[in-house]
Amino acid sequence: MPFKKVLIANRGEIAIRVMRACRELGIKSVAVFSGDDRRSLFYRLADESFLLKGDEVSDTYLSIEKMIHFAKKSGCEAIHPGYGFLSENPDFVDACESESVKFIGPAGATMRKAGDKARIKEIMAEHGIPVLPSSNNPATSDEIRDAVARIGFPMIIKPSFGGGGKGMKIVHTEPELEDAIRFARNLGQSAFGNPAFYIEKYLQAPRHIEVQILSDGRGTVLDLGERDCSVQRRHQKLIEESPSPALTPEMRCRAADLAVKAARAIDYENAGTIEFLFEDGEFYFLEVNARIQVEHPVTEMVTGIDLIKEQIKIAAGEDIQLPRGACLCNGWAIECRINAEDPENRFMPSPGQINGYRSPGGIGVRVDSGVFMGFSIPSHYDSLISKLTVWGRDRAEATARMRRALDEYVILGIKNTVPLYRAIFREPEFLEGKHDTTYIERHLPELLNVVEKQKHKTQEQLLTAIFRDDRGLPVCDAYLADDEFPVFYT
Ligand code: ADP
């Protein structure tokens, strides 16, 4: 047992995911939750939980001070940050270190390097890892003119300290450039506290390929195969799979070798992801994600390795006891991010109450979620309802299984992306694995037509009737009484 107690500085499905790993390792878990999450499930599943008072996220899930306070108060030796929130904040890592609480993730110095997306590209290029032509924060009009001449159109402008696809703009002609730079700078400042930006060559139809790595910081860096995350909307991932249908065994080895080299270049420790764009047989380094990622279950399904447990063990100082990557991978896994969004209305967030819910099951099906019937998706946080992941012996079995699982999935009361995924898993280009990052943009109208046509045919329609009581009202599980749970207040 590496630690006795771990605080989870996060919410929702990832908090539950971390608790599950802790429980299997015999570690007690401590949850923290905001007032908006008062009726959420995740903190009730923890061994102890603490309310984070305050209306702003800076006073709750982004409060370094409170996380450390509750970790110490409850006697936790370590903190798991999940993804988002404080997970990539090097100040948090430093604060944990100075308070002698182990941060489950990479060192602050590594995180600082990874956080500057323009600078880390330069570091990778110095280590012989291919990068796209780019320019880091060109300041004067001369520098910008030089960058344009060297990189050529189309280009993409991005905030250097950004994430989540925010603030990025594609520029096809000179007159669009000024606005795009202003946009990246403003968004960089308002969302990430830094106006720095960079210009990069824009690839017209790449695939997004990323490699999961595990590193113990004492010389062992392991690659655990790649994930293909090319189904995206507005640069945000919707579907992820492992392995990638686009790679030959040689290309797969090349991606793995580049990723291990990249991790070594920045002395990476713990679990991390090296992202690449892939076009015409070449990989171009995109960024390092210095944390566990949303899509980690696909790697877990093909390797059988519990990545969260490995993170905890590495943080506790244990050596990695696993053989090298690709040979571990077995079969095919695919994940759909099920969001509370309305695909028929520009993916508008659709928070609100789930008044009918039945998740799929059966062989090879995994659901990571913090929702239940009667739960209201809060509007303050991301719109993730669940992650539906399936495993099959090959891609054909995995896609058929996903289609079956999606058809079983019932989510009533709020708009969600399940109907869109049902259409995608019937669309030939995707089924043949020939899609790239422009897939959703090119196919959306046709996919929405299928959604419309399927509306009256799905199992959901039948189950909608079952979920009604005699008066035609939706049936909800009785709400669990608050005092049934071990909640501690400050
Ligand atoms: P973020 O960190 O904000 O998610 P990334 O740099 O990781 O941004 O890029 C997110 C997605 O945007 C990529 O997966 C890809 O689809 C698209 N993208 C980013 N840079 C380029 C580029 N140079 N050419 C083509 N597409 C790009």
Coordinates of C-alpha atoms and ligand atoms in Angstrom, one line a residue:
M1 CA 0.0 0.0 0.0
P2 CA 1.9 3.1 -1.2
F3 CA -0.2 5.7 0.5
K4 CA -2.9 5.4 3.2
K5 CA -5.1 8.3 2.1
V6 CA -5.3 10.4 -1.1
L7 CA -7.2 13.6 -1.7
I8 CA -8.9 14.0 -5.1
A9 CA -8.8 17.6 -6.2
N10 CA -11.5 17.2 -8.8
R11 CA -15.1 16.4 -9.4
G12 CA -17.5 14.2 -11.5
E13 CA -16.5 11.1 -13.4
I14 CA -12.7 11.5 -13.0
A15 CA -13.0 11.8 -9.2
I16 CA -14.9 8.5 -9.2
R17 CA -12.3 7.0 -11.5
V18 CA -9.5 7.9 -9.1
M19 CA -11.5 6.6 -6.1
R20 CA -11.9 3.3 -7.8
A21 CA -8.2 2.9 -8.2
C22 CA -7.6 4.0 -4.6
R23 CA -10.1 1.5 -3.3
E24 CA -8.5 -1.4 -5.2
L25 CA -5.1 -0.4 -3.8
G26 CA -6.6 -0.3 -0.2
I27 CA -6.1 3.5 -0.1
K28 CA -8.8 5.8 1.5
S29 CA -10.0 8.6 -0.7
V30 CA -11.0 12.1 0.4
A31 CA -13.2 14.2 -1.9
V32 CA -13.8 17.9 -2.0
F33 CA -16.9 19.4 -3.6
S34 CA -18.4 22.8 -4.3
G35 CA -21.9 24.0 -3.4
D36 CA -22.9 23.5 -7.1
D37 CA -22.1 19.8 -6.6
R38 CA -24.1 19.5 -3.5
R39 CA -26.4 17.0 -5.2
S40 CA -23.6 15.2 -7.1
L41 CA -22.7 11.6 -6.6
F42 CA -18.9 11.6 -6.7
Y43 CA -18.1 12.9 -3.2
R44 CA -20.7 10.6 -1.6
L45 CA -18.6 7.7 -2.9
A46 CA -15.5 8.9 -1.1
D47 CA -14.5 7.8 2.4
E48 CA -14.6 11.4 3.5
S49 CA -15.6 14.6 1.9
F50 CA -15.3 18.3 2.5
L51 CA -17.3 21.2 1.2
L52 CA -15.4 23.9 -0.7
K53 CA -17.2 27.1 0.3
G54 CA -17.5 29.9 -2.3
D55 CA -19.3 30.8 -5.5
E56 CA -16.4 31.3 -7.8
V57 CA -14.4 28.3 -9.1
S58 CA -11.2 30.2 -7.9
D59 CA -12.6 29.6 -4.4
T60 CA -13.5 25.9 -5.0
Y61 CA -11.8 23.6 -7.5
L62 CA -9.1 26.1 -8.4
S63 CA -8.1 26.9 -4.8
I64 CA -4.6 25.6 -4.2
E65 CA -4.8 26.8 -0.6
K66 CA -8.0 24.8 0.2
M67 CA -6.8 21.7 -1.5
I68 CA -3.7 21.6 0.6
H69 CA -5.7 22.6 3.8
F70 CA -8.1 19.7 3.4
A71 CA -5.3 17.2 2.4
K72 CA -3.5 18.1 5.6
K73 CA -6.6 18.3 7.8
S74 CA -7.7 14.8 6.7
G75 CA -4.2 13.3 6.9
C76 CA -3.7 12.6 3.2
E77 CA -0.1 11.9 2.0
A78 CA -0.9 12.7 -1.6
I79 CA -3.2 14.6 -4.0
H80 CA -4.5 13.3 -7.3
P81 CA -5.5 16.3 -9.5
G82 CA -7.5 14.4 -12.2
Y83 CA -7.7 16.5 -15.5
G84 CA -8.6 20.1 -16.0
F85 CA -8.8 22.5 -12.9
L86 CA -5.4 22.4 -11.1
S87 CA -4.0 19.4 -12.9
E88 CA -1.5 21.3 -15.0
N89 CA -0.8 24.2 -12.7
P90 CA 2.9 24.1 -11.7
D91 CA 2.3 26.4 -8.7
F92 CA 0.0 23.8 -7.3
V93 CA 2.7 21.1 -7.7
D94 CA 5.2 23.4 -6.0
A95 CA 2.8 24.2 -3.2
C96 CA 2.2 20.5 -2.6
E97 CA 5.9 19.9 -2.5
S98 CA 6.6 22.7 0.0
E99 CA 3.8 21.3 2.3
S100 CA 5.2 17.8 2.0
V101 CA 2.1 16.4 0.3
K102 CA 3.0 14.3 -2.8
F103 CA 1.5 15.5 -6.0
I104 CA 0.5 12.6 -8.2
G105 CA 1.8 13.8 -11.5
P106 CA 5.0 15.3 -13.1
A107 CA 7.3 17.7 -11.4
G108 CA 6.6 21.5 -11.4
A109 CA 9.6 22.2 -13.7
T110 CA 8.4 19.7 -16.3
M111 CA 4.9 21.1 -16.2
R112 CA 6.2 24.6 -16.7
K113 CA 8.1 23.5 -19.8
A114 CA 5.0 21.6 -21.1
G115 CA 2.7 24.6 -20.4
D116 CA 4.5 26.9 -22.9
K117 CA 3.4 25.3 -26.1
A118 CA 5.6 27.5 -28.3
R119 CA 8.7 27.0 -26.3
I120 CA 8.3 23.2 -25.9
K121 CA 8.1 22.9 -29.7
E122 CA 11.6 24.5 -29.8
I123 CA 12.9 22.1 -27.1
M124 CA 11.5 19.1 -29.1
A125 CA 13.0 20.4 -32.3
E126 CA 16.4 20.6 -30.6
H127 CA 16.0 16.9 -29.7
G128 CA 15.4 15.9 -33.3
I129 CA 11.6 15.5 -33.0
P130 CA 9.8 16.8 -36.1
V131 CA 7.7 19.9 -35.6
L132 CA 5.7 22.0 -38.0
P133 CA 7.3 25.3 -39.1
S134 CA 6.3 28.0 -36.6
S135 CA 7.1 31.3 -35.0
N136 CA 7.2 32.0 -31.3
N137 CA 5.5 35.3 -30.3
P138 CA 6.7 37.5 -33.2
A139 CA 6.5 41.0 -31.8
T140 CA 7.2 43.5 -34.6
S141 CA 5.6 43.8 -38.0
D142 CA 8.9 42.8 -39.6
E143 CA 9.0 39.6 -37.5
I144 CA 5.5 38.8 -38.4
R145 CA 6.3 39.4 -42.1
D146 CA 9.3 37.1 -41.9
A147 CA 7.2 34.4 -40.2
V148 CA 4.6 34.6 -42.9
A149 CA 7.2 34.3 -45.6
R150 CA 8.8 31.3 -43.9
I151 CA 5.7 29.4 -42.8
G152 CA 3.3 30.2 -45.7
F153 CA -0.5 30.0 -45.8
P154 CA -2.6 28.4 -44.4
M155 CA -1.4 29.1 -40.9
I156 CA -3.0 28.6 -37.4
I157 CA -2.6 31.2 -34.6
K158 CA -2.7 29.8 -31.1
P159 CA -2.3 31.2 -27.6
S160 CA 1.1 29.8 -26.2
F161 CA -0.4 28.9 -22.8
G162 CA -3.8 27.8 -24.1
G163 CA -5.8 24.6 -24.1
G164 CA -9.1 23.1 -25.0
G165 CA -8.9 24.4 -28.6
K166 CA -9.6 28.0 -27.2
G167 CA -8.3 31.1 -29.0
M168 CA -7.1 29.2 -32.1
K169 CA -7.8 30.6 -35.6
I170 CA -6.9 29.4 -39.0
V171 CA -5.6 32.1 -41.4
H172 CA -5.7 31.6 -45.2
T173 CA -4.8 35.1 -46.3
E174 CA -2.7 38.1 -45.1
P175 CA -5.7 40.4 -44.3
E176 CA -7.1 37.9 -41.8
L177 CA -3.8 37.7 -39.8
E178 CA -4.1 40.8 -37.7
D179 CA -7.5 39.9 -36.3
A180 CA -6.4 36.3 -35.6
I181 CA -3.4 37.5 -33.7
R182 CA -5.5 39.9 -31.7
F183 CA -8.0 37.1 -31.0
A184 CA -5.3 34.7 -29.7
R185 CA -3.7 37.4 -27.6
N186 CA -7.0 38.6 -26.0
L187 CA -8.1 35.1 -25.3
G188 CA -4.7 34.0 -24.0
Q189 CA -4.8 36.9 -21.6
S190 CA -8.4 36.5 -20.4
A191 CA -8.6 32.7 -20.2
F192 CA -5.0 31.7 -19.4
G193 CA -3.5 34.9 -18.0
N194 CA -0.8 35.4 -20.7
P195 CA -1.2 37.0 -24.1
A196 CA 1.8 35.2 -25.8
F197 CA 0.9 33.5 -29.0
Y198 CA 2.5 31.5 -31.8
I199 CA 2.0 31.0 -35.5
E200 CA 2.2 27.5 -36.9
K201 CA 1.8 25.9 -40.4
Y202 CA -1.8 24.6 -40.7
L203 CA -2.2 21.0 -42.0
Q204 CA -5.4 20.7 -44.1
A205 CA -6.4 17.1 -43.2
P206 CA -4.2 15.6 -40.6
R207 CA -5.0 12.9 -38.1
H208 CA -4.5 13.5 -34.4
I209 CA -2.4 10.7 -33.0
E210 CA -1.1 10.7 -29.4
V211 CA 1.0 8.3 -27.4
Q212 CA 0.4 7.3 -23.8
I213 CA 3.6 7.1 -21.8
L214 CA 4.4 6.1 -18.2
S215 CA 7.7 7.1 -16.7
D216 CA 9.1 6.4 -13.3
G217 CA 11.6 9.3 -13.3
R218 CA 14.4 6.8 -12.7
G219 CA 15.1 5.8 -16.3
T220 CA 12.2 3.7 -17.3
V221 CA 9.9 5.4 -19.9
L222 CA 7.2 3.1 -21.3
D223 CA 5.0 3.7 -24.3
L224 CA 1.5 2.2 -24.0
G225 CA 0.4 2.5 -27.7
E226 CA -1.3 5.3 -29.5
R227 CA -4.7 6.8 -29.4
D228 CA -6.3 8.2 -32.6
C229 CA -8.4 11.3 -31.7
S230 CA -9.2 12.5 -35.1
V231 CA -13.0 12.8 -34.7
Q232 CA -13.2 16.4 -33.4
R233 CA -15.4 19.3 -33.4
R234 CA -13.9 22.8 -33.1
H235 CA -10.5 21.1 -32.2
Q236 CA -12.2 19.3 -29.3
K237 CA -12.1 15.5 -29.2
L238 CA -15.4 13.5 -29.5
I239 CA -14.2 10.0 -30.3
E240 CA -10.9 8.3 -29.4
E241 CA -9.6 4.9 -30.3
S242 CA -6.6 2.6 -29.9
P243 CA -4.9 1.5 -32.0
S244 CA -5.2 4.0 -34.8
P245 CA -6.7 2.6 -38.1
A246 CA -4.3 4.9 -40.0
L247 CA -0.9 3.4 -38.9
T248 CA 1.2 0.5 -40.2
P249 CA 3.2 -1.4 -37.5
E250 CA 6.3 0.6 -38.6
M251 CA 4.5 3.9 -38.2
R252 CA 3.2 2.8 -34.8
C253 CA 6.8 2.1 -33.7
R254 CA 8.0 5.4 -34.9
A255 CA 5.3 7.2 -33.0
A256 CA 6.2 5.3 -29.8
D257 CA 9.9 6.0 -30.3
L258 CA 9.3 9.7 -30.8
A259 CA 7.1 9.9 -27.8
V260 CA 9.6 8.2 -25.5
K261 CA 12.3 10.5 -26.9
A262 CA 10.0 13.6 -26.2
A263 CA 9.4 12.4 -22.6
R264 CA 13.1 11.9 -22.0
A265 CA 13.8 15.4 -23.4
I266 CA 11.9 17.0 -20.5
D267 CA 12.7 14.4 -17.8
Y268 CA 9.0 13.5 -17.7
E269 CA 7.8 11.6 -14.7
N270 CA 4.4 9.8 -14.1
A271 CA 1.7 9.3 -16.8
G272 CA 1.6 11.7 -19.7
T273 CA 0.6 12.1 -23.3
I274 CA 2.7 13.2 -26.3
E275 CA 0.4 14.5 -29.0
F276 CA 1.2 14.6 -32.7
L277 CA -0.4 15.6 -35.9
F278 CA 0.0 12.9 -38.6
E279 CA -0.1 13.6 -42.4
D280 CA 1.5 11.9 -45.4
G281 CA 3.3 9.4 -43.2
E282 CA 5.0 11.9 -40.9
F283 CA 4.4 12.8 -37.3
Y284 CA 4.7 16.4 -36.1
F285 CA 4.9 17.1 -32.4
L286 CA 1.9 19.1 -31.1
E287 CA 2.1 19.2 -27.4
V288 CA 2.7 17.4 -24.1
N289 CA -0.3 16.8 -21.8
A290 CA 1.2 16.6 -18.4
R291 CA -1.7 14.8 -16.7
I292 CA -4.1 11.9 -17.1
Q293 CA -6.3 12.5 -20.0
V294 CA -10.1 12.2 -20.5
E295 CA -9.5 9.4 -23.1
H296 CA -7.2 7.2 -21.0
P297 CA -9.8 4.4 -20.8
V298 CA -9.1 3.3 -24.4
T299 CA -5.5 2.6 -23.5
E300 CA -6.6 0.8 -20.3
M301 CA -8.9 -1.4 -22.4
V302 CA -6.2 -2.5 -24.9
T303 CA -3.4 -2.9 -22.4
G304 CA -5.3 -4.1 -19.3
I305 CA -3.2 -1.6 -17.3
D306 CA -4.9 0.6 -14.7
L307 CA -3.3 3.9 -15.5
I308 CA -4.4 5.6 -12.3
K309 CA -3.0 2.9 -10.1
E310 CA 0.3 3.2 -12.0
Q311 CA 0.2 7.0 -11.4
I312 CA -0.2 6.4 -7.7
K313 CA 2.5 3.8 -7.5
I314 CA 5.0 6.0 -9.5
A315 CA 4.3 8.9 -7.1
A316 CA 4.9 6.6 -4.2
G317 CA 8.4 5.9 -5.6
E318 CA 7.8 2.4 -7.0
D319 CA 9.5 1.3 -10.2
I320 CA 7.4 0.5 -13.2
Q321 CA 7.1 -3.3 -13.4
L322 CA 5.6 -3.6 -16.9
P323 CA 7.0 -4.8 -20.3
R324 CA 7.4 -2.3 -23.1
G325 CA 4.3 -0.9 -24.9
A326 CA 3.0 -2.1 -28.3
C327 CA 3.4 -5.8 -27.4
L328 CA 1.0 -5.2 -24.5
C329 CA -1.8 -4.0 -26.7
N330 CA -4.6 -6.5 -27.4
G331 CA -7.7 -5.9 -29.6
W332 CA -9.3 -2.5 -30.2
A333 CA -11.0 0.0 -28.0
I334 CA -13.1 3.1 -28.8
E335 CA -14.5 5.8 -26.6
C336 CA -17.3 8.3 -27.2
R337 CA -17.6 11.4 -25.0
I338 CA -21.3 11.7 -24.2
N339 CA -21.9 15.3 -23.7
A340 CA -25.0 17.3 -22.5
E341 CA -25.0 19.3 -25.8
D342 CA -27.5 19.6 -28.6
P343 CA -25.8 18.6 -31.9
E344 CA -28.8 19.9 -33.8
N345 CA -28.4 23.4 -32.3
R346 CA -24.6 24.1 -32.8
F347 CA -23.8 21.8 -29.8
M348 CA -25.3 24.3 -27.4
P349 CA -24.8 23.1 -23.8
S350 CA -27.9 21.4 -22.5
P351 CA -27.7 21.3 -18.7
G352 CA -30.7 20.2 -16.7
Q353 CA -32.3 17.2 -15.1
I354 CA -31.9 13.6 -16.4
N355 CA -35.3 12.1 -15.9
G356 CA -34.7 8.8 -17.4
Y357 CA -31.4 6.9 -17.5
R358 CA -30.2 3.5 -18.4
S359 CA -26.6 2.9 -19.3
P360 CA -25.5 0.1 -21.6
G361 CA -23.7 -3.0 -20.4
G362 CA -22.7 -6.5 -21.5
I363 CA -19.4 -7.8 -22.8
G364 CA -16.7 -5.3 -23.5
V365 CA -18.6 -2.2 -22.4
R366 CA -17.3 0.3 -19.9
V367 CA -19.2 3.4 -18.7
D368 CA -17.3 6.1 -16.7
S369 CA -19.8 8.6 -15.3
G370 CA -21.0 10.5 -12.3
V371 CA -24.7 10.8 -13.3
F372 CA -27.8 8.9 -12.3
M373 CA -31.5 9.2 -12.9
G374 CA -32.8 12.4 -11.3
F375 CA -29.4 14.1 -11.4
S376 CA -29.2 17.7 -12.8
I377 CA -26.1 18.4 -14.8
P378 CA -24.7 21.6 -13.3
S379 CA -24.3 24.5 -15.8
H380 CA -21.0 25.7 -14.3
Y381 CA -18.7 22.9 -15.3
D382 CA -18.0 20.9 -18.4
S383 CA -21.0 19.2 -20.1
L384 CA -19.6 15.6 -19.9
I385 CA -22.4 13.1 -19.0
S386 CA -20.3 10.0 -19.4
K387 CA -17.5 8.3 -21.4
L388 CA -18.7 5.2 -23.1
T389 CA -15.8 2.9 -24.0
V390 CA -16.0 -0.5 -25.7
W391 CA -13.4 -3.2 -26.5
G392 CA -13.5 -5.7 -29.3
R393 CA -11.0 -8.2 -30.8
D394 CA -10.7 -6.0 -33.9
R395 CA -12.1 -2.7 -35.1
A396 CA -15.1 -4.4 -36.8
E397 CA -16.1 -6.0 -33.5
A398 CA -15.4 -2.8 -31.5
T399 CA -17.5 -0.6 -33.9
A400 CA -20.4 -3.1 -33.9
R401 CA -20.3 -3.3 -30.1
M402 CA -20.3 0.5 -29.8
R403 CA -23.3 0.7 -32.2
R404 CA -25.1 -1.8 -30.0
A405 CA -24.1 0.0 -26.8
L406 CA -25.2 3.4 -28.1
D407 CA -28.6 1.9 -29.2
E408 CA -29.1 0.6 -25.6
Y409 CA -28.2 3.9 -24.0
V410 CA -31.1 5.9 -22.7
I411 CA -30.7 9.5 -21.5
L412 CA -34.0 11.4 -21.2
G413 CA -34.7 15.0 -20.2
I414 CA -31.7 16.7 -21.7
K415 CA -30.2 16.9 -25.2
N416 CA -27.1 14.8 -25.6
T417 CA -24.7 13.6 -28.2
V418 CA -25.8 9.9 -28.2
P419 CA -28.0 10.2 -31.3
L420 CA -25.1 11.8 -33.2
Y421 CA -22.7 9.0 -32.3
R422 CA -25.4 6.5 -33.4
A423 CA -25.2 8.1 -36.8
I424 CA -21.4 8.2 -36.9
F425 CA -21.2 4.5 -36.1
R426 CA -23.3 3.9 -39.3
E427 CA -21.3 6.2 -41.6
P428 CA -19.0 4.5 -44.1
E429 CA -15.9 6.8 -44.0
F430 CA -15.7 6.5 -40.2
L431 CA -16.4 2.8 -40.3
E432 CA -13.6 2.3 -42.8
G433 CA -11.3 4.3 -40.5
K434 CA -10.5 6.8 -43.3
H435 CA -11.5 10.0 -41.4
D436 CA -9.3 12.9 -40.4
T437 CA -9.7 15.9 -38.1
T438 CA -12.1 17.6 -40.7
Y439 CA -14.5 14.7 -40.5
I440 CA -17.3 16.3 -38.4
E441 CA -17.2 19.5 -40.3
R442 CA -17.5 17.7 -43.7
H443 CA -20.2 15.2 -42.5
L444 CA -22.3 17.1 -40.0
P445 CA -25.3 17.9 -42.2
E446 CA -25.6 14.3 -43.4
L447 CA -25.2 12.9 -39.9
L448 CA -27.9 15.2 -38.5
N449 CA -30.2 14.0 -41.3
V450 CA -29.7 10.5 -40.0
V451 CA -30.3 11.7 -36.5
E452 CA -33.6 13.2 -37.6
K453 CA -34.7 10.1 -39.5
Q454 CA -33.8 7.8 -36.6
K455 CA -35.8 9.8 -34.0
H456 CA -38.8 7.6 -34.0
K457 CA -37.1 4.3 -34.4
T458 CA -34.7 4.0 -31.5
Q459 CA -35.0 1.8 -28.4
E460 CA -35.1 5.1 -26.6
Q461 CA -38.6 5.7 -27.8
L462 CA -39.8 2.4 -26.4
L463 CA -38.0 3.0 -23.1
T464 CA -39.4 6.5 -22.9
A465 CA -42.7 4.9 -22.4
I466 CA -41.4 2.5 -19.7
F467 CA -39.9 5.4 -17.8
R468 CA -43.3 7.0 -17.3
D469 CA -45.7 6.4 -14.4
D470 CA -49.5 6.0 -14.7
R471 CA -49.9 9.7 -15.0
G472 CA -47.4 10.0 -17.8
L473 CA -44.8 11.7 -15.6
P474 CA -41.1 10.7 -15.8
V475 CA -40.0 8.2 -13.2
C476 CA -37.0 9.1 -11.1
D477 CA -35.1 7.2 -8.5
A478 CA -35.9 8.3 -5.0
Y479 CA -33.4 10.9 -4.1
L480 CA -30.8 9.7 -1.6
A481 CA -31.1 11.6 1.7
D482 CA -28.2 13.8 2.4
D483 CA -27.7 12.6 5.9
E484 CA -27.0 9.0 4.8
F485 CA -23.5 10.0 3.7
P486 CA -20.3 10.7 5.6
V487 CA -20.0 14.4 4.8
F488 CA -17.7 16.6 6.9
Y489 CA -17.9 20.4 7.0
T490 CA -15.2 22.9 7.8
Ligands
ADP1 P1 -5.3 22.6 -27.5 O1 -4.2 22.4 -26.6 O2 -6.0 23.9 -27.3 O3 -6.3 21.4 -27.5 P2 -3.8 21.7 -29.8 O4 -2.6 22.5 -30.2 O5 -3.6 20.5 -29.0 O6 -4.7 22.7 -29.0 O7 -4.7 21.4 -31.0 C1 -6.0 20.8 -30.9 C2 -6.5 20.4 -32.3 O8 -6.5 21.5 -33.2 C3 -5.6 19.3 -32.9 O9 -5.9 18.0 -32.5 C4 -5.9 19.5 -34.4 O10 -7.1 18.9 -34.8 C5 -6.1 21.0 -34.5 N1 -4.8 21.6 -34.9 C6 -3.9 22.2 -34.0 N2 -2.8 22.7 -34.7 C7 -3.0 22.3 -36.0 C8 -2.2 22.5 -37.2 N3 -1.0 23.1 -37.1 N4 -2.7 22.0 -38.3 C9 -3.9 21.4 -38.4 N5 -4.7 21.2 -37.3 C10 -4.3 21.7 -36.1

